[in-house]
Amino acid sequence: MSADTQAFYDTLETRPPAQREAALMAALPGVVAHAQARTDAFADLLAGVDPAQVGSRGALARLPVVRKSELLARQQRDRADASKHEPFGGFSAIGWRGLLRSQGARRVFQSPGPIYEPEGEAPDYWRMARAIHAAGFRAGDLAHCSFSYHLTPAGAMMESGAHAVGCTVFAGGVGNTELQLQAVAELRPHGYIGTPSFLRILLEKAAETGVSAGSITKAMLGGEAFPPSLRHWFEERGVQAYQSYATADLGLIAYETHAREGLVIDEGVIVEIVRPGTSDPVSEGEVGEVVVTTLNPDYPLVRFGTGDLSAILPGPCPTGRTNARIRGWLGRADQTAKVRGMFVHPGQVAEVLRRHPEAGRGRLVVEGEMANDRMTLRVEIAGAPEGLAARLADTLRDVTKLRGEVQFMAPGSLPNDGKVIEDARKYD
């Protein structure tokens, strides 16, 4: 196989964008219909929705966003119901004997919450192979995987993806630095898969003890922030490291390429960026919450809110991959703040602005010292109508049950960072 042929995992990565979009939108009605028919949760959440009418991004945007908090709440509710044995809260289309869905689950995992996630029987169930291939791993490589194989699915996610690429995997798991370093020295893996922090620990320990770790020349990283400074640190030690963005619920969402310009969206998901606290898509380039619809029939999550902030980058990836790109992880969308004993949520700020269509983007800034909180709603608007500030202040009090000031800003003056609530209080 030539180097050019190996540049991409498959031809899906380089198909014309219009062809990809048509294929995704053609598949969408079937995804919605399957979720309604095969899961109790989406039969409830999408009740009254005609799947045949959900064949565009505009139609998709009219469906509710399901956030992890709701998934957890439904799982907890069903686990507490003695008449049910439904650990997935009605979101899974597969299970095992004794459950509503009696077959199809190969393994089950537990993430913090706890939230339970099924693994189906499809090869590379979480679709991690595409990211691992983009990081330079190839068939015949030995990959040292130090993600956890205990309870959570990270180790299984990466291992199944590495196997799909054709790699052999050393199942290192977490901890046991000395034993893992011994394995690196004796097995001489071609690459590392795990968190950036543990790779740094391994390389520092190798330098300290004189143990050779020079066989590791590439790495697929995830689970933590990966700043450019750390990337350069690895490069100085001969390791080209790339990051992936994945969750236990959705599998791979996006992955880094050697262009180092954002993360390319995976071929098996539909990604939207919505204004935090709402289900409304934002314009290209604006920071908002990452919302994902997966084409996975076993766990068919429709408009699943990740709680992560990012933004769509303009233009294609310089590597020739034609899917859209996101900027990467830019923070968390849940910006709930407690003000004078009351919780204020991004959705409440969105509701205030929704009641006043003449207002543009807004941000609620909470300032002051302990026990002396002040709220100011900053709103972008050109030529505010007379009395709008007072009406906005009244609506703010009506929605949040708290008093606040209103400050008008020039259009485009609020930072593009996805923040709807900014907690600027001093706690010293």
Short mmCIF file of C-alpha atoms in Angstrom, two decimals:
data_model
loop_
_atom_site.label_atom_id
_atom_site.label_comp_id
_atom_site.label_asym_id
_atom_site.label_seq_id
_atom_site.Cartn_x
_atom_site.Cartn_y
_atom_site.Cartn_z
CA MET A 1 0.00 0.00 0.00
CA SER A 2 1.42 3.40 -0.97
CA ALA A 3 1.97 6.27 1.44
CA ASP A 4 -0.74 8.29 -0.33
CA THR A 5 -3.27 5.48 0.12
CA GLN A 6 -2.40 5.25 3.82
CA ALA A 7 -2.91 8.98 4.41
CA PHE A 8 -6.63 8.45 5.14
CA TYR A 9 -8.45 5.78 7.07
CA ASP A 10 -11.05 5.37 4.29
CA THR A 11 -12.66 7.23 1.40
CA LEU A 12 -15.38 8.68 3.65
CA GLU A 13 -12.88 11.21 4.96
CA THR A 14 -12.34 12.79 1.54
CA ARG A 15 -15.80 12.63 -0.05
CA PRO A 16 -17.31 15.92 -1.26
CA PRO A 17 -18.96 17.81 1.62
CA ALA A 18 -22.30 17.97 -0.19
CA GLN A 19 -22.24 14.19 -0.64
CA ARG A 20 -21.52 13.68 3.07
CA GLU A 21 -24.28 16.08 4.13
CA ALA A 22 -26.80 14.40 1.81
CA ALA A 23 -25.90 10.98 3.22
CA LEU A 24 -26.21 12.15 6.83
CA MET A 25 -29.54 13.88 6.24
CA ALA A 26 -30.84 10.83 4.34
CA ALA A 27 -29.94 8.64 7.33
CA LEU A 28 -31.42 11.00 9.91
CA PRO A 29 -35.12 10.03 9.59
CA GLY A 30 -34.18 6.38 10.10
CA VAL A 31 -32.11 7.27 13.17
CA VAL A 32 -35.08 9.12 14.70
CA ALA A 33 -37.54 6.36 13.83
CA HIS A 34 -35.24 3.69 15.27
CA ALA A 35 -34.74 5.67 18.50
CA GLN A 36 -38.50 6.09 18.89
CA ALA A 37 -39.25 2.43 18.19
CA ARG A 38 -36.42 0.79 20.10
CA THR A 39 -35.93 2.96 23.21
CA ASP A 40 -38.49 4.03 25.79
CA ALA A 41 -36.65 7.28 26.50
CA PHE A 42 -36.87 8.59 22.94
CA ALA A 43 -40.39 7.22 22.49
CA ASP A 44 -41.20 9.68 25.29
CA LEU A 45 -38.86 12.55 24.37
CA LEU A 46 -39.78 12.48 20.66
CA ALA A 47 -43.47 11.67 21.09
CA GLY A 48 -45.48 13.19 18.24
CA VAL A 49 -42.42 13.69 16.02
CA ASP A 50 -42.78 12.37 12.47
CA PRO A 51 -39.36 10.91 11.59
CA ALA A 52 -39.99 11.42 7.89
CA GLN A 53 -40.02 15.16 8.51
CA VAL A 54 -36.61 15.16 10.22
CA GLY A 55 -34.40 15.20 7.15
CA SER A 56 -32.54 18.48 7.53
CA ARG A 57 -30.47 20.33 10.09
CA GLY A 58 -33.29 22.82 10.51
CA ALA A 59 -35.73 20.05 11.38
CA LEU A 60 -33.18 18.42 13.68
CA ALA A 61 -32.73 21.72 15.52
CA ARG A 62 -36.41 21.70 16.46
CA LEU A 63 -35.98 18.51 18.50
CA PRO A 64 -35.12 18.77 22.21
CA VAL A 65 -31.54 18.56 23.41
CA VAL A 66 -31.00 15.67 25.84
CA ARG A 67 -28.29 16.49 28.37
CA LYS A 68 -26.27 14.10 30.49
CA SER A 69 -28.10 15.25 33.62
CA GLU A 70 -31.38 13.98 32.15
CA LEU A 71 -29.80 10.69 31.10
CA LEU A 72 -28.51 10.22 34.66
CA ALA A 73 -31.86 11.20 36.17
CA ARG A 74 -33.72 8.65 34.04
CA GLN A 75 -31.21 5.94 34.90
CA GLN A 76 -31.53 6.73 38.61
CA ARG A 77 -35.33 6.77 38.39
CA ASP A 78 -35.51 3.41 36.67
CA ARG A 79 -32.97 1.81 38.99
CA ALA A 80 -35.06 2.93 41.97
CA ASP A 81 -38.20 1.35 40.51
CA ALA A 82 -38.36 -2.20 41.88
CA SER A 83 -40.69 -3.24 39.07
CA LYS A 84 -38.06 -2.40 36.46
CA HIS A 85 -34.66 -3.79 35.65
CA GLU A 86 -33.58 -1.03 33.26
CA PRO A 87 -30.10 0.28 34.11
CA PHE A 88 -29.83 2.47 30.97
CA GLY A 89 -32.83 4.69 31.69
CA GLY A 90 -34.56 3.57 28.51
CA PHE A 91 -31.88 4.94 26.17
CA SER A 92 -30.29 1.67 25.08
CA ALA A 93 -31.64 -0.49 22.25
CA ILE A 94 -29.59 -3.48 23.44
CA GLY A 95 -29.19 -5.40 26.69
CA TRP A 96 -29.09 -8.93 28.08
CA ARG A 97 -31.47 -11.55 29.43
CA GLY A 98 -33.81 -10.07 32.03
CA LEU A 99 -33.85 -6.56 30.54
CA LEU A 100 -36.41 -4.97 28.26
CA ARG A 101 -33.88 -5.33 25.44
CA SER A 102 -32.71 -8.87 25.96
CA GLN A 103 -29.71 -9.17 23.67
CA GLY A 104 -26.93 -7.42 21.79
CA ALA A 105 -24.75 -6.02 24.58
CA ARG A 106 -21.21 -7.36 24.61
CA ARG A 107 -20.08 -5.43 27.68
CA VAL A 108 -21.42 -2.80 30.07
CA PHE A 109 -19.44 -0.01 31.73
CA GLN A 110 -19.89 2.42 34.58
CA SER A 111 -18.89 6.07 34.37
CA PRO A 112 -19.03 8.59 37.26
CA GLY A 113 -22.59 9.31 38.35
CA PRO A 114 -22.87 6.39 38.07
CA ILE A 115 -23.98 6.27 34.45
CA TYR A 116 -24.05 2.89 32.73
CA GLU A 117 -23.10 2.55 29.06
CA PRO A 118 -23.57 -0.51 26.82
CA GLU A 119 -21.09 -1.77 24.26
CA GLY A 120 -22.60 -3.46 21.24
CA GLU A 121 -21.15 -6.18 19.04
CA ALA A 122 -20.06 -4.00 16.11
CA PRO A 123 -16.30 -3.96 15.42
CA ASP A 124 -14.71 -0.72 16.60
CA TYR A 125 -17.98 0.07 18.39
CA TRP A 126 -16.82 3.56 19.46
CA ARG A 127 -15.24 4.32 16.02
CA MET A 128 -11.86 5.23 17.53
CA ALA A 129 -9.87 3.72 14.64
CA ARG A 130 -10.16 6.89 12.58
CA ALA A 131 -8.47 8.98 15.28
CA ILE A 132 -5.80 6.36 15.97
CA HIS A 133 -4.99 6.12 12.26
CA ALA A 134 -4.75 9.93 12.00
CA ALA A 135 -2.21 9.85 14.85
CA GLY A 136 0.07 7.69 12.69
CA PHE A 137 -0.68 4.17 13.93
CA ARG A 138 -0.65 1.48 11.24
CA ALA A 139 -1.27 -2.25 10.92
CA GLY A 140 1.50 -4.23 12.63
CA ASP A 141 2.29 -1.55 15.22
CA LEU A 142 2.40 -2.36 18.93
CA ALA A 143 0.34 0.21 20.85
CA HIS A 144 0.89 0.68 24.59
CA CYS A 145 -2.57 1.57 26.00
CA SER A 146 -2.61 3.13 29.46
CA PHE A 147 -6.28 4.09 29.60
CA SER A 148 -8.33 2.43 32.33
CA TYR A 149 -9.72 -1.04 31.68
CA HIS A 150 -11.57 -0.98 35.01
CA LEU A 151 -15.26 0.05 35.21
CA THR A 152 -15.02 2.85 32.61
CA PRO A 153 -14.82 2.11 28.86
CA ALA A 154 -11.76 4.19 27.90
CA GLY A 155 -9.37 1.23 27.60
CA ALA A 156 -11.87 -0.83 25.62
CA MET A 157 -12.69 2.14 23.39
CA MET A 158 -9.09 2.65 22.39
CA GLU A 159 -8.19 -1.02 22.18
CA SER A 160 -11.06 -1.83 19.81
CA GLY A 161 -10.04 1.10 17.62
CA ALA A 162 -6.41 0.01 17.60
CA HIS A 163 -7.43 -3.51 16.65
CA ALA A 164 -9.49 -2.12 13.76
CA VAL A 165 -6.38 -0.35 12.50
CA GLY A 166 -4.50 -3.66 12.77
CA CYS A 167 -2.39 -2.91 15.84
CA THR A 168 -1.31 -5.24 18.61
CA VAL A 169 -2.18 -3.76 22.01
CA PHE A 170 -0.39 -3.94 25.35
CA ALA A 171 -3.15 -3.45 27.94
CA GLY A 172 -1.22 -1.33 30.41
CA GLY A 173 -4.14 0.31 32.18
CA VAL A 174 -3.51 3.05 34.75
CA GLY A 175 -0.82 3.32 37.42
CA ASN A 176 2.07 0.90 38.08
CA THR A 177 4.53 3.28 36.46
CA GLU A 178 7.61 1.11 37.04
CA LEU A 179 5.99 -2.02 35.57
CA GLN A 180 4.62 -0.11 32.59
CA LEU A 181 8.03 1.45 31.96
CA GLN A 182 9.59 -2.00 32.12
CA ALA A 183 7.10 -3.17 29.49
CA VAL A 184 7.98 -0.18 27.29
CA ALA A 185 11.69 -1.02 27.53
CA GLU A 186 11.21 -4.73 26.89
CA LEU A 187 8.36 -4.75 24.35
CA ARG A 188 9.45 -1.57 22.52
CA PRO A 189 5.98 -0.34 21.47
CA HIS A 190 5.73 1.90 18.43
CA GLY A 191 3.27 4.25 20.09
CA TYR A 192 1.37 5.21 23.22
CA ILE A 193 -2.39 5.59 23.75
CA GLY A 194 -3.55 7.27 26.97
CA THR A 195 -3.63 10.54 28.85
CA PRO A 196 -0.96 13.17 28.17
CA SER A 197 -0.08 13.43 31.86
CA PHE A 198 0.80 9.73 32.19
CA LEU A 199 2.87 9.78 29.01
CA ARG A 200 4.86 12.63 30.48
CA ILE A 201 5.32 10.67 33.72
CA LEU A 202 6.58 7.67 31.76
CA LEU A 203 9.06 9.72 29.74
CA GLU A 204 10.32 11.61 32.78
CA LYS A 205 10.73 8.37 34.72
CA ALA A 206 12.59 6.83 31.77
CA ALA A 207 15.02 9.77 31.65
CA GLU A 208 15.48 9.64 35.43
CA THR A 209 16.22 5.91 35.55
CA GLY A 210 18.03 5.52 32.26
CA VAL A 211 15.41 3.12 30.92
CA SER A 212 14.89 3.36 27.17
CA ALA A 213 11.50 4.63 25.96
CA GLY A 214 12.78 5.72 22.57
CA SER A 215 10.63 3.26 20.64
CA ILE A 216 7.59 5.46 21.31
CA THR A 217 7.48 7.94 18.44
CA LYS A 218 3.74 8.62 18.24
CA ALA A 219 0.84 8.97 20.63
CA MET A 220 -2.97 9.14 20.62
CA LEU A 221 -4.04 11.20 23.63
CA GLY A 222 -7.37 11.96 25.30
CA GLY A 223 -9.16 12.47 28.58
CA GLU A 224 -7.31 15.67 29.51
CA ALA A 225 -6.39 19.06 28.14
CA PHE A 226 -3.44 18.95 25.76
CA PRO A 227 -1.89 22.43 25.51
CA PRO A 228 0.63 23.32 22.78
CA SER A 229 3.38 23.65 25.40
CA LEU A 230 3.03 19.96 26.29
CA ARG A 231 2.86 18.98 22.64
CA HIS A 232 6.17 20.75 22.06
CA TRP A 233 7.62 19.00 25.14
CA PHE A 234 6.78 15.63 23.58
CA GLU A 235 8.16 16.70 20.20
CA GLU A 236 11.49 17.58 21.82
CA ARG A 237 11.63 13.95 23.00
CA GLY A 238 10.81 12.49 19.60
CA VAL A 239 7.10 11.86 20.11
CA GLN A 240 4.44 13.20 17.73
CA ALA A 241 1.27 13.31 19.84
CA TYR A 242 -2.30 13.95 18.67
CA GLN A 243 -5.53 14.34 20.59
CA SER A 244 -9.01 12.91 20.21
CA TYR A 245 -12.36 14.09 21.54
CA ALA A 246 -14.65 11.25 22.56
CA THR A 247 -17.16 10.38 25.27
CA ALA A 248 -18.34 7.09 26.74
CA ASP A 249 -21.87 7.82 25.51
CA LEU A 250 -21.08 8.80 21.93
CA GLY A 251 -17.68 7.37 21.07
CA LEU A 252 -15.45 9.45 18.81
CA ILE A 253 -16.69 12.97 18.07
CA ALA A 254 -13.59 14.58 16.49
CA TYR A 255 -9.87 13.99 16.07
CA GLU A 256 -6.66 15.88 15.42
CA THR A 257 -4.61 15.51 12.23
CA HIS A 258 -1.03 16.41 11.37
CA ALA A 259 -2.28 19.82 10.15
CA ARG A 260 -2.77 20.78 13.84
CA GLU A 261 -5.68 23.04 12.87
CA GLY A 262 -8.63 22.04 15.02
CA LEU A 263 -10.27 18.62 15.23
CA VAL A 264 -11.97 16.97 12.26
CA ILE A 265 -15.50 15.73 13.01
CA ASP A 266 -15.95 11.95 12.82
CA GLU A 267 -17.93 10.43 9.95
CA GLY A 268 -20.39 8.62 12.24
CA VAL A 269 -21.95 11.62 13.99
CA ILE A 270 -23.88 14.81 13.26
CA VAL A 271 -22.48 17.72 15.28
CA GLU A 272 -24.26 20.97 16.12
CA ILE A 273 -23.08 23.92 18.21
CA VAL A 274 -25.91 25.45 20.27
CA ARG A 275 -26.16 28.43 22.58
CA PRO A 276 -25.60 27.17 26.16
CA GLY A 277 -28.83 26.64 28.04
CA THR A 278 -30.85 26.37 24.81
CA SER A 279 -31.36 24.05 21.86
CA ASP A 280 -30.70 26.82 19.31
CA PRO A 281 -27.76 26.42 16.88
CA VAL A 282 -25.33 29.33 16.72
CA SER A 283 -23.64 30.72 13.61
CA GLU A 284 -20.36 29.27 12.32
CA GLY A 285 -17.43 30.37 14.44
CA GLU A 286 -19.51 31.24 17.51
CA VAL A 287 -18.67 29.31 20.66
CA GLY A 288 -21.43 27.15 22.11
CA GLU A 289 -22.27 23.71 23.46
CA VAL A 290 -21.39 20.65 21.38
CA VAL A 291 -24.56 18.65 20.63
CA VAL A 292 -24.19 15.29 18.90
CA THR A 293 -26.54 12.90 17.13
CA THR A 294 -24.92 9.49 16.70
CA LEU A 295 -25.70 7.01 13.94
CA ASN A 296 -25.13 4.12 16.39
CA PRO A 297 -28.28 1.90 16.31
CA ASP A 298 -27.40 0.21 19.61
CA TYR A 299 -27.32 3.44 21.63
CA PRO A 300 -29.17 5.91 19.36
CA LEU A 301 -28.64 9.24 21.09
CA VAL A 302 -30.42 12.08 19.27
CA ARG A 303 -29.23 15.64 20.00
CA PHE A 304 -27.17 14.64 23.02
CA GLY A 305 -25.69 17.66 24.79
CA THR A 306 -22.09 16.96 25.78
CA GLY A 307 -21.81 19.95 28.11
CA ASP A 308 -18.57 20.91 26.33
CA LEU A 309 -17.91 24.22 24.58
CA SER A 310 -16.42 24.50 21.11
CA ALA A 311 -16.94 26.23 17.75
CA ILE A 312 -16.96 25.27 14.08
CA LEU A 313 -13.86 26.35 12.16
CA PRO A 314 -14.29 27.72 8.63
CA GLY A 315 -12.96 25.85 5.62
CA PRO A 316 -11.60 22.32 5.15
CA CYS A 317 -8.68 20.61 6.86
CA PRO A 318 -5.37 21.15 4.98
CA THR A 319 -4.79 17.38 5.06
CA GLY A 320 -7.54 16.84 2.48
CA ARG A 321 -10.17 15.59 4.93
CA THR A 322 -13.38 17.35 3.97
CA ASN A 323 -15.56 17.13 7.08
CA ALA A 324 -16.11 20.19 9.23
CA ARG A 325 -13.72 20.93 12.08
CA ILE A 326 -14.19 22.16 15.62
CA ARG A 327 -11.72 24.26 17.59
CA GLY A 328 -11.35 21.65 20.31
CA TRP A 329 -12.41 21.71 23.94
CA LEU A 330 -13.02 25.30 25.12
CA GLY A 331 -14.58 24.73 28.54
CA ARG A 332 -17.87 23.58 30.03
CA ALA A 333 -21.30 24.83 29.01
CA ASP A 334 -22.88 24.40 32.45
CA GLN A 335 -22.27 27.82 33.96
CA THR A 336 -24.83 27.66 36.76
CA ALA A 337 -24.11 30.22 39.47
CA LYS A 338 -25.55 30.64 42.96
CA VAL A 339 -26.54 34.26 43.55
CA ARG A 340 -27.88 35.41 46.92
CA GLY A 341 -28.89 31.83 47.71
CA MET A 342 -30.63 31.23 44.37
CA PHE A 343 -29.30 29.16 41.45
CA VAL A 344 -29.21 30.97 38.10
CA HIS A 345 -28.94 28.83 34.96
CA PRO A 346 -27.90 29.64 31.37
CA GLY A 347 -31.37 28.59 30.24
CA GLN A 348 -32.88 31.39 32.35
CA VAL A 349 -30.67 33.98 30.66
CA ALA A 350 -31.73 32.58 27.29
CA GLU A 351 -35.39 32.83 28.34
CA VAL A 352 -34.97 36.52 29.26
CA LEU A 353 -33.50 37.29 25.85
CA ARG A 354 -36.09 35.16 24.07
CA ARG A 355 -38.86 37.35 25.49
CA HIS A 356 -37.23 40.41 23.91
CA PRO A 357 -36.46 39.60 20.25
CA GLU A 358 -34.99 43.05 19.65
CA ALA A 359 -32.10 42.15 21.98
CA GLY A 360 -29.00 40.44 20.60
CA ARG A 361 -26.48 38.25 22.39
CA GLY A 362 -26.37 38.55 26.16
CA ARG A 363 -24.22 37.67 29.13
CA LEU A 364 -25.12 37.77 32.82
CA VAL A 365 -22.16 38.99 34.86
CA VAL A 366 -22.16 38.26 38.59
CA GLU A 367 -19.82 40.50 40.56
CA GLY A 368 -19.15 41.61 44.12
CA GLU A 369 -17.77 40.13 47.28
CA MET A 370 -19.10 37.30 49.40
CA ALA A 371 -22.71 38.02 50.48
CA ASN A 372 -22.80 41.17 48.32
CA ASP A 373 -23.62 39.77 44.87
CA ARG A 374 -24.50 42.07 41.97
CA MET A 375 -25.98 40.92 38.65
CA THR A 376 -25.63 42.83 35.40
CA LEU A 377 -27.20 41.61 32.16
CA ARG A 378 -25.02 42.83 29.31
CA VAL A 379 -26.91 42.85 26.02
CA GLU A 380 -25.65 43.55 22.52
CA ILE A 381 -27.98 45.90 20.65
CA ALA A 382 -27.79 48.74 18.15
CA GLY A 383 -30.12 51.62 19.00
CA ALA A 384 -32.06 50.26 21.96
CA PRO A 385 -35.74 51.30 22.03
CA GLU A 386 -36.77 53.55 24.88
CA GLY A 387 -37.68 51.63 28.01
CA LEU A 388 -36.07 48.37 26.89
CA ALA A 389 -33.56 48.36 29.74
CA ALA A 390 -36.35 48.56 32.32
CA ARG A 391 -38.35 45.85 30.56
CA LEU A 392 -35.33 43.57 30.44
CA ALA A 393 -34.65 44.18 34.14
CA ASP A 394 -38.25 43.29 34.95
CA THR A 395 -38.03 40.10 32.92
CA LEU A 396 -34.73 39.20 34.57
CA ARG A 397 -36.36 39.51 37.97
CA ASP A 398 -39.43 37.59 36.80
CA VAL A 399 -37.37 34.66 35.49
CA THR A 400 -34.61 34.46 38.10
CA LYS A 401 -36.45 35.96 41.12
CA LEU A 402 -33.41 38.23 41.56
CA ARG A 403 -32.84 41.90 40.81
CA GLY A 404 -30.20 42.92 38.33
CA GLU A 405 -29.02 45.83 36.22
CA VAL A 406 -29.04 45.96 32.41
CA GLN A 407 -26.15 47.31 30.37
CA PHE A 408 -26.28 47.72 26.58
CA MET A 409 -23.23 46.84 24.49
CA ALA A 410 -22.29 47.40 20.87
CA PRO A 411 -23.01 44.44 18.57
CA GLY A 412 -20.04 42.07 18.50
CA SER A 413 -18.45 43.46 21.67
CA LEU A 414 -19.13 40.49 23.96
CA PRO A 415 -16.32 37.90 23.91
CA ASN A 416 -16.86 34.86 21.68
CA ASP A 417 -16.16 32.31 24.42
CA GLY A 418 -19.55 30.65 24.89
CA LYS A 419 -20.14 32.17 28.31
CA VAL A 420 -23.73 33.03 29.14
CA ILE A 421 -23.05 33.51 32.85
CA GLU A 422 -19.74 35.00 33.97
CA ASP A 423 -18.94 34.61 37.65
CA ALA A 424 -16.53 37.49 38.36
CA ARG A 425 -16.94 37.52 42.13
CA LYS A 426 -14.00 37.77 44.49
CA TYR A 427 -13.71 35.02 47.08
CA ASP A 428 -10.47 36.10 48.79
#
